[in-house]
Short mmCIF file of N, CA and C in Angstrom, two decimals:
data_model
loop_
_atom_site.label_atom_id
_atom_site.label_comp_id
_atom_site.label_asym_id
_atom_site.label_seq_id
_atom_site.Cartn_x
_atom_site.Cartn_y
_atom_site.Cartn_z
N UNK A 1 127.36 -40.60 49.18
CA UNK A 1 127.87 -41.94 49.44
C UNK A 1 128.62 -41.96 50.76
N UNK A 2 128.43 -42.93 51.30
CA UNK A 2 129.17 -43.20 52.71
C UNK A 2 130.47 -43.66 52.78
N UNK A 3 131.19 -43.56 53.26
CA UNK A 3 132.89 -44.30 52.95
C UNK A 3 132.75 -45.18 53.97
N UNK A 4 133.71 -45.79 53.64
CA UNK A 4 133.54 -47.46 54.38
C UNK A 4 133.74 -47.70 56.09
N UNK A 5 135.01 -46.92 55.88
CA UNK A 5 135.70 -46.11 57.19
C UNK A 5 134.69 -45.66 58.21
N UNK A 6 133.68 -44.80 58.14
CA UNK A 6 132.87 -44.28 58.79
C UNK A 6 132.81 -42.99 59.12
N UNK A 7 134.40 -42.70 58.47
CA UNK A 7 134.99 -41.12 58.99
C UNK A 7 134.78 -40.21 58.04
N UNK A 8 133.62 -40.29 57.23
CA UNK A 8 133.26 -39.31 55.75
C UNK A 8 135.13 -39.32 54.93
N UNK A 9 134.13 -38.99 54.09
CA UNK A 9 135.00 -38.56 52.80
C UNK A 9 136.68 -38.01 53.06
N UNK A 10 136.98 -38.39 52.65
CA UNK A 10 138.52 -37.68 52.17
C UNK A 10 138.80 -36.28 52.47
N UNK A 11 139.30 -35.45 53.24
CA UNK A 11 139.78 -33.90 52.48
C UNK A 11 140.20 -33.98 51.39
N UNK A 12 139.76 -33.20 50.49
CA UNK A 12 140.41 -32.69 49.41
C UNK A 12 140.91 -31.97 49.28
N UNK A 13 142.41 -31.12 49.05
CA UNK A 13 143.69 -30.72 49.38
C UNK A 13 143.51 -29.91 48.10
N UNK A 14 142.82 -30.22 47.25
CA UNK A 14 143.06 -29.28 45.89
C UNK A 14 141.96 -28.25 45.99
N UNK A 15 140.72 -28.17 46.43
CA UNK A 15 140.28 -27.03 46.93
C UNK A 15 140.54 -26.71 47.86
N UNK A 16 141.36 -26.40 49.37
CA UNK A 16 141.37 -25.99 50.47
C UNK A 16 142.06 -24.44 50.19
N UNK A 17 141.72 -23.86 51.38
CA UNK A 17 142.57 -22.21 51.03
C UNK A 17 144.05 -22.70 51.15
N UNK A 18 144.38 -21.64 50.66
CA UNK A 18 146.36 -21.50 50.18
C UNK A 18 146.65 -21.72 51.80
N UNK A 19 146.06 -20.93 52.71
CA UNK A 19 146.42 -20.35 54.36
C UNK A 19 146.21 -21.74 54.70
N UNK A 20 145.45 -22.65 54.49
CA UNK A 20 145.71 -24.04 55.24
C UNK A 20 146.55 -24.77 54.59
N UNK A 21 146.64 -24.75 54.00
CA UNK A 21 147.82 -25.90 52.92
C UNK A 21 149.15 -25.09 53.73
N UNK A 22 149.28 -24.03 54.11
CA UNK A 22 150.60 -23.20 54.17
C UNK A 22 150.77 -23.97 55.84
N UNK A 23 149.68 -23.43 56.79
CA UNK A 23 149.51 -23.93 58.00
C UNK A 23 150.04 -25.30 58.41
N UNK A 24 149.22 -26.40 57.39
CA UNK A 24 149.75 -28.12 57.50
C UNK A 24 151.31 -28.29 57.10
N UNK A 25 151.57 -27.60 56.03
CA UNK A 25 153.44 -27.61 55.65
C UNK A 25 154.33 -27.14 57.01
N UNK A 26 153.81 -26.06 57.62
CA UNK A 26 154.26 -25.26 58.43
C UNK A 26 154.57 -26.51 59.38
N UNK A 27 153.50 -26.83 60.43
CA UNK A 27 153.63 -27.21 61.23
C UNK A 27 153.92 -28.46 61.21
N UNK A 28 154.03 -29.26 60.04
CA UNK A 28 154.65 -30.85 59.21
C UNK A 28 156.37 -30.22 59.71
N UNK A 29 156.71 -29.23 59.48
CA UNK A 29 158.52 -28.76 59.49
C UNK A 29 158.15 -28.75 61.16
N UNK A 30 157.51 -27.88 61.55
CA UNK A 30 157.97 -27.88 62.94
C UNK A 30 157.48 -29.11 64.04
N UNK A 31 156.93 -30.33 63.28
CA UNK A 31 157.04 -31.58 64.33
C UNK A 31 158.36 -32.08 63.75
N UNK A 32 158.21 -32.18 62.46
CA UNK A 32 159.74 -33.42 62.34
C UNK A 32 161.02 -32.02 62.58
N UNK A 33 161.17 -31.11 62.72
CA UNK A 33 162.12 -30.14 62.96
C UNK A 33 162.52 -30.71 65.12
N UNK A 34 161.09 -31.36 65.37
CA UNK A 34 161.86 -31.05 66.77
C UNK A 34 162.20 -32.76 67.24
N UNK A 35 162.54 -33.62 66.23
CA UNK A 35 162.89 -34.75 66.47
C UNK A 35 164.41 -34.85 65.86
N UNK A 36 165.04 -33.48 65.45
CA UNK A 36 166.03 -33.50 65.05
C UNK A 36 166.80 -32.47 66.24
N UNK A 37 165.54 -30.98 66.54
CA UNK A 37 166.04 -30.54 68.14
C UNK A 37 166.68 -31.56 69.12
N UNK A 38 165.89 -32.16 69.61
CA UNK A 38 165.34 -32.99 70.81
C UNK A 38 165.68 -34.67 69.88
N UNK A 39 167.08 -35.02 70.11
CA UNK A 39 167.35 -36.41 69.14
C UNK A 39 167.24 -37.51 70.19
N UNK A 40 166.73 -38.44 69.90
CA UNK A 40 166.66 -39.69 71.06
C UNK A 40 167.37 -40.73 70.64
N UNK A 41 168.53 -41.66 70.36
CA UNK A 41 169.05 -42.29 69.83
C UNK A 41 168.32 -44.07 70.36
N UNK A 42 167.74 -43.24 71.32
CA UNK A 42 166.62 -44.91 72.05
C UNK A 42 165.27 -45.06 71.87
N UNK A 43 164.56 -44.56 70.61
CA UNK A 43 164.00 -44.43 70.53
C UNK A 43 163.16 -45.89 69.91
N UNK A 44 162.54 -46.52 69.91
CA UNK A 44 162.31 -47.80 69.78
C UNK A 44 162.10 -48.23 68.33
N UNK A 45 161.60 -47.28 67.03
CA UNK A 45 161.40 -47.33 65.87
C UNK A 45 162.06 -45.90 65.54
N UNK A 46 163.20 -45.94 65.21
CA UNK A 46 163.26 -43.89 65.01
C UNK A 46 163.47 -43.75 63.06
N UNK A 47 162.92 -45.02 62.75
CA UNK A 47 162.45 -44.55 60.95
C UNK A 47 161.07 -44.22 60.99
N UNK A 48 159.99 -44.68 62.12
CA UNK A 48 158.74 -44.44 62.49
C UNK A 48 158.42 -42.84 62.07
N UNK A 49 159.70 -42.29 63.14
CA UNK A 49 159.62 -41.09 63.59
C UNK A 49 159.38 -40.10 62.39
N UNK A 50 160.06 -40.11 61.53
CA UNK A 50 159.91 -39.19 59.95
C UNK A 50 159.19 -40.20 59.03
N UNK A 51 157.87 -40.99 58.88
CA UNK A 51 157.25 -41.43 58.02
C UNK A 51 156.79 -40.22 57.30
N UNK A 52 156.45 -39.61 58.03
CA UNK A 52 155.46 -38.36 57.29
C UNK A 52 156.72 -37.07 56.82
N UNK A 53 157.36 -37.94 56.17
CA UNK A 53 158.29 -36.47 55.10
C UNK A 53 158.06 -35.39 54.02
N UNK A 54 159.06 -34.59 54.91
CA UNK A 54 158.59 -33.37 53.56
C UNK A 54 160.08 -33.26 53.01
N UNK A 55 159.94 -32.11 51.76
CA UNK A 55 161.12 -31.63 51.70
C UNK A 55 161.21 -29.82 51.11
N UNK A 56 160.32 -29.34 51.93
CA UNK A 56 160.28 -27.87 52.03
C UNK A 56 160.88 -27.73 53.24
N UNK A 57 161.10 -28.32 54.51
CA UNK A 57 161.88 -28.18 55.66
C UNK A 57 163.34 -28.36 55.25
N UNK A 58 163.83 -29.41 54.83
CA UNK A 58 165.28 -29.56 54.04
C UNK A 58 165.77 -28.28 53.53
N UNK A 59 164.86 -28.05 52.20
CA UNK A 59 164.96 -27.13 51.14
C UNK A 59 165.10 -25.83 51.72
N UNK A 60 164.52 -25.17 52.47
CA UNK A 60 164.82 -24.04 53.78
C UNK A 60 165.98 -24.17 54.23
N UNK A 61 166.19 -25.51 54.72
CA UNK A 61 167.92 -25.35 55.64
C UNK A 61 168.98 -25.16 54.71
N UNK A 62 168.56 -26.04 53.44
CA UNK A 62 169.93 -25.93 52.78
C UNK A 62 170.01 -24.64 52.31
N UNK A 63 168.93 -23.38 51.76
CA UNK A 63 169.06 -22.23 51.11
C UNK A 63 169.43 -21.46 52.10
N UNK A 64 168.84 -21.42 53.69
CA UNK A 64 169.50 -20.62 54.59
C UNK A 64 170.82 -21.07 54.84
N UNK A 65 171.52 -22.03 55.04
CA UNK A 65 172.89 -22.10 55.31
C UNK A 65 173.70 -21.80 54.00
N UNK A 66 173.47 -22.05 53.31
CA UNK A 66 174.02 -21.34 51.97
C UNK A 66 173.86 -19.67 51.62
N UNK A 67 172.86 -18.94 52.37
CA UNK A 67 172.79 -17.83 52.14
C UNK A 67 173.43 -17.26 53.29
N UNK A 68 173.53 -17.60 54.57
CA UNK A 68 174.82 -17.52 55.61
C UNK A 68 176.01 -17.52 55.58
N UNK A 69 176.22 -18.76 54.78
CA UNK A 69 177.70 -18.57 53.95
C UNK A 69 178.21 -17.74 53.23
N UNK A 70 177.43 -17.66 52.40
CA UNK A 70 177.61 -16.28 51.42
C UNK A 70 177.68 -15.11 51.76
N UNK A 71 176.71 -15.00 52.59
CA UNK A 71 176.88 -13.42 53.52
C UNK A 71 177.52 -12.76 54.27
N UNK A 72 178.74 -14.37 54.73
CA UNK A 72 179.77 -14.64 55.28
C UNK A 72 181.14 -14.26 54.97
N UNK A 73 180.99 -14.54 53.42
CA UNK A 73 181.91 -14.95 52.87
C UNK A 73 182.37 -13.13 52.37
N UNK A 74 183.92 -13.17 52.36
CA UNK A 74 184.19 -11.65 51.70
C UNK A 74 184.20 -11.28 50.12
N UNK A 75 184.54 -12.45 49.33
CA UNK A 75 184.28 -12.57 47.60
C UNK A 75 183.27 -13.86 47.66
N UNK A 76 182.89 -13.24 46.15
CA UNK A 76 182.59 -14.19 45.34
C UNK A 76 181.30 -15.07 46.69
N UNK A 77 181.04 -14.18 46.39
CA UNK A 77 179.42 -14.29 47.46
C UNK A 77 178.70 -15.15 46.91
N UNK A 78 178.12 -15.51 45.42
CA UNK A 78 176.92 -16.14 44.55
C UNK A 78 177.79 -17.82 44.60
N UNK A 79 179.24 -17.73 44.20
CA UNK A 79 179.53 -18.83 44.16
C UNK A 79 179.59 -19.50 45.10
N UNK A 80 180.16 -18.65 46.50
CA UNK A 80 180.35 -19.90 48.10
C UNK A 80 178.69 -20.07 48.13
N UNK A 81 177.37 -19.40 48.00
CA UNK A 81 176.42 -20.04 47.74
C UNK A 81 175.71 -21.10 47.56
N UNK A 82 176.16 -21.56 45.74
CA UNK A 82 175.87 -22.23 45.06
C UNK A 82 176.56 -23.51 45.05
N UNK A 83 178.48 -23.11 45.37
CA UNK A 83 178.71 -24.59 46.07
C UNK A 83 177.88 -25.22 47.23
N UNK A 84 177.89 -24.25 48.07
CA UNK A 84 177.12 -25.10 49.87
C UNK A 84 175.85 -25.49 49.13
N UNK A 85 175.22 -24.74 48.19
CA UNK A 85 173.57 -25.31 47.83
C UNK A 85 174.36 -26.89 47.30
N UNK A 86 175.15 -26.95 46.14
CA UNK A 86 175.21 -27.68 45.27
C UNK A 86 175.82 -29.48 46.07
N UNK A 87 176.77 -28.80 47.08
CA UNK A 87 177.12 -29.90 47.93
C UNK A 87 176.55 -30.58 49.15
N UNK A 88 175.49 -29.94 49.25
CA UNK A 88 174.52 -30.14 50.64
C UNK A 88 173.33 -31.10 49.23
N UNK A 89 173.14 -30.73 48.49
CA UNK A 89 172.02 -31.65 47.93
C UNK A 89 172.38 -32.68 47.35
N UNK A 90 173.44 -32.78 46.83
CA UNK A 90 174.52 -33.71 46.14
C UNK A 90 174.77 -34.55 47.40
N UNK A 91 175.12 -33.90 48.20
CA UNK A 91 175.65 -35.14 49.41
C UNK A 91 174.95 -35.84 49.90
N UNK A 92 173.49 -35.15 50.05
CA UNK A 92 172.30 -35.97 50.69
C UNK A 92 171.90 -37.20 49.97
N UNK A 93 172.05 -36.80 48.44
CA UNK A 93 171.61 -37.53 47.47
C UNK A 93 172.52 -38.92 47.67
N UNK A 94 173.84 -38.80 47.26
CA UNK A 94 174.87 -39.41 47.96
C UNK A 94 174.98 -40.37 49.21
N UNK A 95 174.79 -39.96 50.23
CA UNK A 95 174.45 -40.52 51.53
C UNK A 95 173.29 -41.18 51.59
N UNK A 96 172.33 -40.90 51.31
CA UNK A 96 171.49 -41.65 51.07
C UNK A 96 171.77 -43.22 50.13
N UNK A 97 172.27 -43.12 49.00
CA UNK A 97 172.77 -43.80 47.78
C UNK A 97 173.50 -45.43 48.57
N UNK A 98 174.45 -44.40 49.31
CA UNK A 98 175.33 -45.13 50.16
C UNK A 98 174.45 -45.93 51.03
N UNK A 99 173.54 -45.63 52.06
CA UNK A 99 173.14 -46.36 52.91
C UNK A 99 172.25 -47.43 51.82
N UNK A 100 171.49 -47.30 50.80
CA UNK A 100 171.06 -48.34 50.24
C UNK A 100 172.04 -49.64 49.47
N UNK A 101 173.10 -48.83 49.35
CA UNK A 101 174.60 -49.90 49.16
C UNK A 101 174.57 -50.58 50.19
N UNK A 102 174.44 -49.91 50.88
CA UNK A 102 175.20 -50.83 52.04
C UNK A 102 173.99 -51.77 52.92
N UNK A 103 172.69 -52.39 51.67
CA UNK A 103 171.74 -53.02 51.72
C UNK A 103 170.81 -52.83 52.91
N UNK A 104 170.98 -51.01 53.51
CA UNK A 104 169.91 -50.49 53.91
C UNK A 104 168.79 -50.66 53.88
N UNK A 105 168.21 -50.45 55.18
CA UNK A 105 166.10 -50.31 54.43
C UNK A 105 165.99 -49.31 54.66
N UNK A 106 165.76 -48.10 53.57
CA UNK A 106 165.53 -46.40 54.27
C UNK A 106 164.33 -46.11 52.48
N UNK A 107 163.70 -45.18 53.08
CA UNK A 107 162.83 -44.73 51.88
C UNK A 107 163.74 -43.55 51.67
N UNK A 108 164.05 -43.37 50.15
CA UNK A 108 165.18 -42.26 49.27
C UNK A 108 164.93 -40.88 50.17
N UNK A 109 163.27 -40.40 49.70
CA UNK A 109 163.12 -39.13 50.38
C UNK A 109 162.44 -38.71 51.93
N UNK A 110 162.98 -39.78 52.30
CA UNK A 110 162.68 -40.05 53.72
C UNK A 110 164.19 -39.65 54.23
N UNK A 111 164.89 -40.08 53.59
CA UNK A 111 166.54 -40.11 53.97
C UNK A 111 166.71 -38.78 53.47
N UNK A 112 166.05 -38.02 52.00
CA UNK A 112 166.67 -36.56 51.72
C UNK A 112 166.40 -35.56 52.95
N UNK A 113 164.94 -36.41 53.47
CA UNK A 113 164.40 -35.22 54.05
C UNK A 113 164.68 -35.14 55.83
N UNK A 114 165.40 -36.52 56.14
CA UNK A 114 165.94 -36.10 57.17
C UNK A 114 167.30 -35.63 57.41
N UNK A 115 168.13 -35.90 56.44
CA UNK A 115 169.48 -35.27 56.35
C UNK A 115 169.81 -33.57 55.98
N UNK A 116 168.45 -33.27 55.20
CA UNK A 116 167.94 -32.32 55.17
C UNK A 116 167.87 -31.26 56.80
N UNK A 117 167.04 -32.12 57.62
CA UNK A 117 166.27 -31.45 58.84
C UNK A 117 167.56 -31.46 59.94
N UNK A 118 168.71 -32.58 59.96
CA UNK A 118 169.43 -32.34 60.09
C UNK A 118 170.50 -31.21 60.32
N UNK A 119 170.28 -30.11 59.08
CA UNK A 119 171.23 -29.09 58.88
C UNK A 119 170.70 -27.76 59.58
N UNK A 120 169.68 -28.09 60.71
CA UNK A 120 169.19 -26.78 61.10
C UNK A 120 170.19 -26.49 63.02
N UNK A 121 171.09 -27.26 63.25
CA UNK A 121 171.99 -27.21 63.89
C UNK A 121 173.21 -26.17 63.45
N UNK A 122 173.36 -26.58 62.44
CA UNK A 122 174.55 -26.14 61.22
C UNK A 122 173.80 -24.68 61.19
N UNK A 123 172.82 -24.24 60.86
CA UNK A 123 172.13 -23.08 60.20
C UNK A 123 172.00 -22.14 61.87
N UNK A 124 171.96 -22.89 62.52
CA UNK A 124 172.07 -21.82 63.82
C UNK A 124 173.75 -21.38 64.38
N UNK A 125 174.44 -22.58 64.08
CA UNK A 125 175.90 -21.94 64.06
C UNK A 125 176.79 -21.31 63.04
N UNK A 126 176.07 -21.29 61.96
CA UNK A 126 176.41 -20.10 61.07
C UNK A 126 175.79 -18.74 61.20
N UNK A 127 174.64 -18.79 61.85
CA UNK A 127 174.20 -17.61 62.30
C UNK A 127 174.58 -17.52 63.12
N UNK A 128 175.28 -17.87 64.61
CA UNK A 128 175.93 -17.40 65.52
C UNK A 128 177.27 -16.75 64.91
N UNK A 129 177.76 -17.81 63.90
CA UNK A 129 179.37 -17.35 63.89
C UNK A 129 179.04 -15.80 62.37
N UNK A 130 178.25 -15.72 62.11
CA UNK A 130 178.15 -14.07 61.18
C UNK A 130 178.00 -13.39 62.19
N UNK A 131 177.35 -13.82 63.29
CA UNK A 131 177.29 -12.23 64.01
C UNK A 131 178.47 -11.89 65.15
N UNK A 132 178.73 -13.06 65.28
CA UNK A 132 180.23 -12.99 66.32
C UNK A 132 181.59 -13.00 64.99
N UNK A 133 182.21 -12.03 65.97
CA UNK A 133 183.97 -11.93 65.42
C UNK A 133 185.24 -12.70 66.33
N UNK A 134 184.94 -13.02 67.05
CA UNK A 134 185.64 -13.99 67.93
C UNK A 134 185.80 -15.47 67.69
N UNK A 135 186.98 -16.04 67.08
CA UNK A 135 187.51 -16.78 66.81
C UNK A 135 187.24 -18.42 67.68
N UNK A 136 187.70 -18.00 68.95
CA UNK A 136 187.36 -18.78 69.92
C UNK A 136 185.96 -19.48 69.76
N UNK A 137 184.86 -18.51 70.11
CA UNK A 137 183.66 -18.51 69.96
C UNK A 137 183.24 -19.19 68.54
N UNK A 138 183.32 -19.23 67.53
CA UNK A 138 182.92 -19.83 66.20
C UNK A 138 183.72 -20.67 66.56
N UNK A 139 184.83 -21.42 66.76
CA UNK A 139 185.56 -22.87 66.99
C UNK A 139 184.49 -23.56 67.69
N UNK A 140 184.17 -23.15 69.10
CA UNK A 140 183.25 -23.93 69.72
C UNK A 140 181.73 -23.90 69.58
N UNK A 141 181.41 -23.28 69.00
CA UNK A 141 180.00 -23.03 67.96
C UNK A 141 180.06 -23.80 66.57
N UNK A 142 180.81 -23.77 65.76
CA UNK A 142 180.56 -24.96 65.00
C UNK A 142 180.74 -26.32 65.87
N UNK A 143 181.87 -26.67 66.45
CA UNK A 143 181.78 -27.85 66.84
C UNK A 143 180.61 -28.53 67.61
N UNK A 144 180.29 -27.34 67.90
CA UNK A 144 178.82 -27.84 69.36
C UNK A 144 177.59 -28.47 68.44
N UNK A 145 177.97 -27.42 67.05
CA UNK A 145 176.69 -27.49 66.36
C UNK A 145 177.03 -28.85 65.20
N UNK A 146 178.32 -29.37 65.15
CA UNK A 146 178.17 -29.91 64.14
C UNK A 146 178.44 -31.18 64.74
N UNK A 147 178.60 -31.58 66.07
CA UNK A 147 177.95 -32.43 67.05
C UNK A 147 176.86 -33.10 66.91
N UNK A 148 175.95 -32.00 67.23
CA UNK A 148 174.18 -31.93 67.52
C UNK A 148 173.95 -32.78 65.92
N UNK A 149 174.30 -31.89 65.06
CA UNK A 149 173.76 -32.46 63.40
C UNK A 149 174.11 -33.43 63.23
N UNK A 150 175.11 -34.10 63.86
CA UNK A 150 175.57 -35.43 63.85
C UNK A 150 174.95 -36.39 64.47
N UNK A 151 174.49 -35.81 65.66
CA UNK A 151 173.77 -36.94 67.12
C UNK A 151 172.62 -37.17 66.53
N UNK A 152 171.72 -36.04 65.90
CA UNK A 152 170.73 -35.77 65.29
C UNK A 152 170.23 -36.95 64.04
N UNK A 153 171.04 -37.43 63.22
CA UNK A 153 171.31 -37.92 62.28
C UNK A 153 171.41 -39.75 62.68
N UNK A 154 172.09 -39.96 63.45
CA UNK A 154 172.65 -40.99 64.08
C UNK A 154 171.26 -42.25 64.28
N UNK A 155 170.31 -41.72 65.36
CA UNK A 155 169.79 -42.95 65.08
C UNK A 155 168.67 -43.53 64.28
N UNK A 156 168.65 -42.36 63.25
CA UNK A 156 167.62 -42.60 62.08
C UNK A 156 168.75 -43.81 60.84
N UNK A 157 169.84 -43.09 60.44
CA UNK A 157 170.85 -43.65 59.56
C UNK A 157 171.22 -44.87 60.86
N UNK A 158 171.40 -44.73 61.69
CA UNK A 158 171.97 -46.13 61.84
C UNK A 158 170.98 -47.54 62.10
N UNK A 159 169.74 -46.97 62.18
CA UNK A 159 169.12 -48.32 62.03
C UNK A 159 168.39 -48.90 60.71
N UNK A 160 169.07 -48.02 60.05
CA UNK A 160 168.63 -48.50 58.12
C UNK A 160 169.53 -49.55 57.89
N UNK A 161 170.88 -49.45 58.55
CA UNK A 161 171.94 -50.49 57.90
C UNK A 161 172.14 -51.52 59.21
N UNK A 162 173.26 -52.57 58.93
CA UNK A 162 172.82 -53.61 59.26
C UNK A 162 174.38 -53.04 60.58
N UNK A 163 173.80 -53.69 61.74
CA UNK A 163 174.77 -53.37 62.71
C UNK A 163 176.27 -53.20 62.34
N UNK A 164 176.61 -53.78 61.89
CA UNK A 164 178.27 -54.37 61.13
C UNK A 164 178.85 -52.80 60.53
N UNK A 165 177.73 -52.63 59.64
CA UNK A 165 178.09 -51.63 59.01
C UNK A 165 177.52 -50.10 59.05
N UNK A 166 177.68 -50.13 60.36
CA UNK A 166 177.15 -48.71 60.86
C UNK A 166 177.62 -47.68 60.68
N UNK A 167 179.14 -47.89 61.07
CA UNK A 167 180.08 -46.85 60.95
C UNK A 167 180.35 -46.24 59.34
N UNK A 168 180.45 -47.51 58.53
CA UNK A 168 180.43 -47.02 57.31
C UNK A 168 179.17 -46.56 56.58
N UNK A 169 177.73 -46.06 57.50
CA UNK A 169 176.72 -45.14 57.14
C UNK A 169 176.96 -43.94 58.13
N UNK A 170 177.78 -44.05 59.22
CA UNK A 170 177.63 -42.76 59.49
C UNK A 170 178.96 -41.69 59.28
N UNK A 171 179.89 -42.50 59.15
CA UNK A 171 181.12 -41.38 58.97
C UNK A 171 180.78 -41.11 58.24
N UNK A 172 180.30 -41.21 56.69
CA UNK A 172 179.98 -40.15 55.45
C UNK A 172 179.35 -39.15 55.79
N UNK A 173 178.17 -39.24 56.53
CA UNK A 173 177.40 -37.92 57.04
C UNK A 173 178.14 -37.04 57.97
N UNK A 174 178.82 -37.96 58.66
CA UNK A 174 179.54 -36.58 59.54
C UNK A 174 180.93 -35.77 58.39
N UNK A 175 181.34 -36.66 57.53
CA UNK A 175 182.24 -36.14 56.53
C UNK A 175 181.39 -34.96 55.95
N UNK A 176 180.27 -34.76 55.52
CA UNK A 176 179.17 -33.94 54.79
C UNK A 176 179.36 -32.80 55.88
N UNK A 177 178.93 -32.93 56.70
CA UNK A 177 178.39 -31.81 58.22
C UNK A 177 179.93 -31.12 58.15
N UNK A 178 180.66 -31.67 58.21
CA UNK A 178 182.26 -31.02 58.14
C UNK A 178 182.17 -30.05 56.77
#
């Protein structure tokens, strides 16, 4: 049978090898990963920008910065863990919640999954500050980084809500990044 389209049939995703399904996830994290690198706050549609969400890119940042922490941390290693897991998914959940209060237009896991992609700023300045012992240096390494996760964030969340109430969608997220 011919499809209407002209462009044959469908892929079908449920027979393909494991190595391509792995490949398309892969490289799904590393386009929307570099719109959170590389943040444009002028960007003319920037909810456009993450239509195509995942949340295996999220799910990575939050287990690596939580396993940074921990590795970080001098006690009670499993628990500083399981809080950063427990408050990074909770908050997203949260923040998100909030911007639809605040009679947002954002799709739920569109919002998990960029607040999510978000935290890979955060996940490089926790890996800077485990391997550095210098005080100085981790002050201005988180801040640089928890900047970026912020700038990063900014003009996806702020054009869900209505101008007025911008500030009250984005200070929560930067409260989170803290």
């Amino acid at each position: 049978s011919i499809v209407a389209t002209g462009f044959g049939p469908p892929p079908n995703t449920l027979t393909e090898p494991v190595w391509d399904t792995v490949k398309r996830d892969l490289s799904r994290i590393v386009s929307n990963l570099k719109l959170v690198v590389f943040p444009n706050p002028y960007r003319e549609d920037p909810g456009k920008a993450l239509r195509d969400w995942d949340l295996w890119g999220p799910f990575f940042f939050i287990v690596f910065l939580g396993l940074t922490l921990s590795w970080s941390a001098s006690v009670k290693k499993s628990e500083v863990f399981a809080v950063a897991f427990a408050l990074l998914a909770a908050g997203a959940i949260i923040l998100t919640l909030n911007v639809l209060l605040l009679g947002g237009h954002i799709i739920f896991f569109q919002s998990l999954s960029l607040l999510g992609y978000c935290l890979f700023p955060l996940d490089i300045g926790a890996l800077i500050c485990l391997l550095k012992d210098n005080v100085i240096i981790k002050m201005i390494v988180v801040s640089v980084t928890l900047a970026w996760s912020s700038w990063a964030a900014y003009p996806f969340m702020s054009s869900a809500v209505n101008p007025r109430r911008k500030a009250l969608a984005l200070y929560p997220v930067f409260l989170m990044y803290v």
